[in-house]
Amino acid sequence: MGYRKPYYNEDHKLVRYGVKDFFSDAVSSVISFFSPKKIKHAFIGVLKGFRTFSAFFIALLLLQSAFWLIWLRQDSFSSETKKEAYSGSGCNLIVEGIEQEAWTELYNRYFVFAEERTPSERGYTEYSVEHYYTASADSLYRMRFWLIDDSIEYSRGFRMRYGLDREEFSFSYGERTGYLGKIEAGNKKAGLTSFFLGVLAAAVVSLLFYIMTNRNKFMYGIYISFGGGFHTLMETAGWEMFAVALLTFAPAAALACGIYAAFCTASGAEFVFNAARVPAALLWVLAVVLVAVVPGVYALTSQTPVRLLSAGDNSNYVSSPRRSFRIFGKSFPFHYEFFGFVRFRRYYIMLISSAVVFTTLFSCGLFLADMRSTDENADRPSFILSTGSDVLDPDDIDAFDDIPGVAYTMFGESVYATEKRSFLLLNKRQAAGISSKTVKDKKTGLIADNNCRYSLLTPRLAEEAEKGLWAIDGNLGSVAESVDTVAVSCSINNLNVMDFRPGDTVRIALFESAGSPISFEKPDRKYQLSTLLSGAYFDYIDVRIGAVVDDGDTGDTYAVYMSPELFSRVTGRSGDVKEVSVFLLPSVKTAEVAGIREKIVKIMSGYDGYSIVDTDAVTDRRLSAKNSAAPPVLCVSFMILALCPAVWFLAQADFVSKRDREIYMLTAFGATEGDLRRLFWFSGGLLTLSASVMTATLGSLLNYLVYYTVNVFLPSLGMGSSVRYSYSFSLWGFVLCVAVTAAGAMLSTLVPFEKFIRERKKLTDVGAAVSDK
Amino acid sequence: MNYSDSSVILQAKDVIKQYRQYDDVVTAVNRATFEVYDGEFVAVIGASGSGKSTLLHICAGLDRPNSGSITVRGNELTSMGADELSQFRGNYLGMIFQNHNLIPQFTAMENILVPTLMCNKPDTSYEEHLKKLVSTLKIADRLHHLPSELSGGQQQRVAIARALINRPQVVFADEPTGNLDRANADEVLELLLETKRVMNQTLIMVTHDMSIAERADRILVMEDGRLSPYRKSK
């Protein structure tokens, strides 16, 4: 069954498709598309024309390798995550709060009989029961289960099956179930990255396809003149692209495997090749090719054959008869070529834009890899402990510090200025970075700002912070014991916006009363501040800045640290510690975390309503050390940078080849090889200069834009990393971008020209040899 | 031969084609209206730049007019979509270009077979026809040569074979003998007329060679984009 075209009836009238023919048309199109003859021709075509398709081979090889790198990292990460979860005594399910009577009933009803069955029949490999007491001395049981299936769904079903889903019991998932969440999140992230890589890949292949079709416009013009349409050209051009994709498929997988295996060897992670990724990778690349080729072929077949047949010359010579006649005046070749640069400005803009995009993506990759690395190496608390309403006993805080494996504890309390209808009065310099968020206080002439929070600084916290956790300019210890000195941080959402210096004074405005009831219609801080300034009375406390700190926090407010006495006066709170963050030593293994947690639980169980949040920081840190995302991101960035010269060489080879006639014409008019060489050096130099300048300026701007989006804008919306990362400009990355662009621009102009000169010489030599004979 | 009793195979109605050249608008074809009958040989003559080739390209569906319509066998080319028009060209129309327009990377044989490939014709449908064509056009021994290895006359024969391989009903020839010497020009014309007769085709030829035009059933004269209502019986 062949592809069904509109057909002509006996009266030579064209019969077009109706709706009922749609499906048969679609089926026959698909069958026609997969015709073995066409597939064979496409493979032979791209192999024979390897040089023509070389840019496609390079691009698809690199892009598919990048795809594989993403998933090899994810599969290795999944395997390591599972290993970490299984490395200790972590279980799948923990059920707590079981009273003696309930436990006896459960045991007699389910577990006595279950013991006699095989693990697959009963649904678990083992379980343990622990007896424990609550702070109020209630005697309870805790059950831990090691299930035959790690999924959350299975745990849920298991609880119902064994009568463990009662309201009075509390349950939580153990490490062996929890790791699946990490894997799922990783899969989602890898999927999203693959999607964006796919978009980039489609854009690159589409650009290359555009260059190639532009180069072969005449040939396509002939095809279309003699009956070639969208379907026909898709069957030929489409299959050629698919052939390139399929021929590079295995080498790309092998290249990525080699690279990632090297990473694994260096980090000690397990290298995992998941065969299920093969069809996914295949579908990905076929989708990329399809998305890239369809619009190109459509655009091509929408043009009239006459237009395609007549577009085949890039000669600068034809740009202006006036300039052409003066070509051997003093303006040749510089003015002559400069006018050509202006004449083909659209082409050059496109070419330079491609370099800007590739180099920007590369430097963004460097930036993201660096940020990822900072993120992975940042010190995070492993446990966040809260007493509920009780005040933490200082001896208990010491006890946390004494647990083997605990590095230090951090504690404190914060209150947003807006919560207390309070604000700071700053001078212009101090508030210059947030001028759009502040309001001028007409009474004092100072700048009112409520983008801050008041934080408790105890002498103990100051001591911990001074161990090197914070960067401190000034004397933090004196702040913790003073009633008129504060310490401040300068950062809001990863930007150093405040200009505080030790020795500065600031005024804290404390809400006293309002002339009339104040209602805040909008949650906007600035609106609230304006409302307060216009209708409320305040008490003021003048304080001196004793220290400026970098506390590693990146929230939407900066911190004003104060002693317990001042904190109490400003916020009305006691300044007692109710929340503690526990940081563990880097040497602690996942398997040891459960033991530390047990010791913490023992201490915390003395407080009613306590809570312990396990952040999995140790597991995350160990996994990051083995499967850091930074090296693959870096690798993918280099692959993207390598696409730049590939695109340039294809485009320039095409462009220079279309100047053949012009060169012959110039030669006929007396231009020497030296003249022509000067012309192309000038052309290459002009392109190099323009591309380098554009790459350096636009690339830097775009890079900063990405930084701002990723590290400032997204965190301000609550999305993205909360680890502080200031904008850093990679000098070597910048130099590499400019160097690659410059080399690409110069060489892609000169290499095709030199090739042309060589081939012309060959012809001349043959001619001379024939004449001699 | 009088074709007025035959059915109309091509009808051009008020065809206008304009180009923008800097700030000026150049009218290449100005309200061209004419009919061509089935089996007829029509020659279009005129000075260089008079719009002959543009008119031929529009009639062959290779270019689109600004206004007016072209109807071939009752099918209006100007209202067809690009894909549909391509298929129509491939099945019903044949085009011989003035400068051959052979694909330089392809051999003569591959160039000839381009239309069969584009129209997905099975090998069996054209094998016999191909043999006859290359034999008639005397290029059987040059089929595996690249265009650069062929003389101008041979290249034009390959271009003719390419135009005829799908057995088109209407053949458009844009100065097919323009680049040839007299002997070659006469030979190519004889071949075209012979295949026209054998395959019962309609031939529309642009030429500025009066000796060729005089052999046509009818001559149309193009002057500054206007087609004169001129008919010359033989």
mmCIF file of C-alpha atoms in Angstrom, chain A residues 456 480-483 562-570 573-574:
data_model
loop_
_atom_site.group_PDB
_atom_site.id
_atom_site.type_symbol
_atom_site.label_atom_id
_atom_site.label_comp_id
_atom_site.label_asym_id
_atom_site.label_seq_id
_atom_site.Cartn_x
_atom_site.Cartn_y
_atom_site.Cartn_z
ATOM 1 C CA LEU A 456 17.917 36.325 69.051
ATOM 2 C CA ALA A 480 25.142 39.197 72.584
ATOM 3 C CA GLU A 481 25.540 40.894 75.936
ATOM 4 C CA SER A 482 24.644 44.488 75.035
ATOM 5 C CA VAL A 483 21.315 46.323 75.105
ATOM 6 C CA MET A 562 20.230 41.266 69.302
ATOM 7 C CA SER A 563 20.904 40.182 72.843
ATOM 8 C CA PRO A 564 18.132 38.354 74.746
ATOM 9 C CA GLU A 565 17.356 41.531 76.714
ATOM 10 C CA LEU A 566 17.036 43.752 73.643
ATOM 11 C CA PHE A 567 15.187 40.990 71.774
ATOM 12 C CA SER A 568 12.693 40.809 74.574
ATOM 13 C CA ARG A 569 12.214 44.569 74.545
ATOM 14 C CA VAL A 570 11.762 44.774 70.788
ATOM 15 C CA ARG A 573 9.234 37.600 73.582
ATOM 16 C CA SER A 574 11.282 36.006 76.284
#
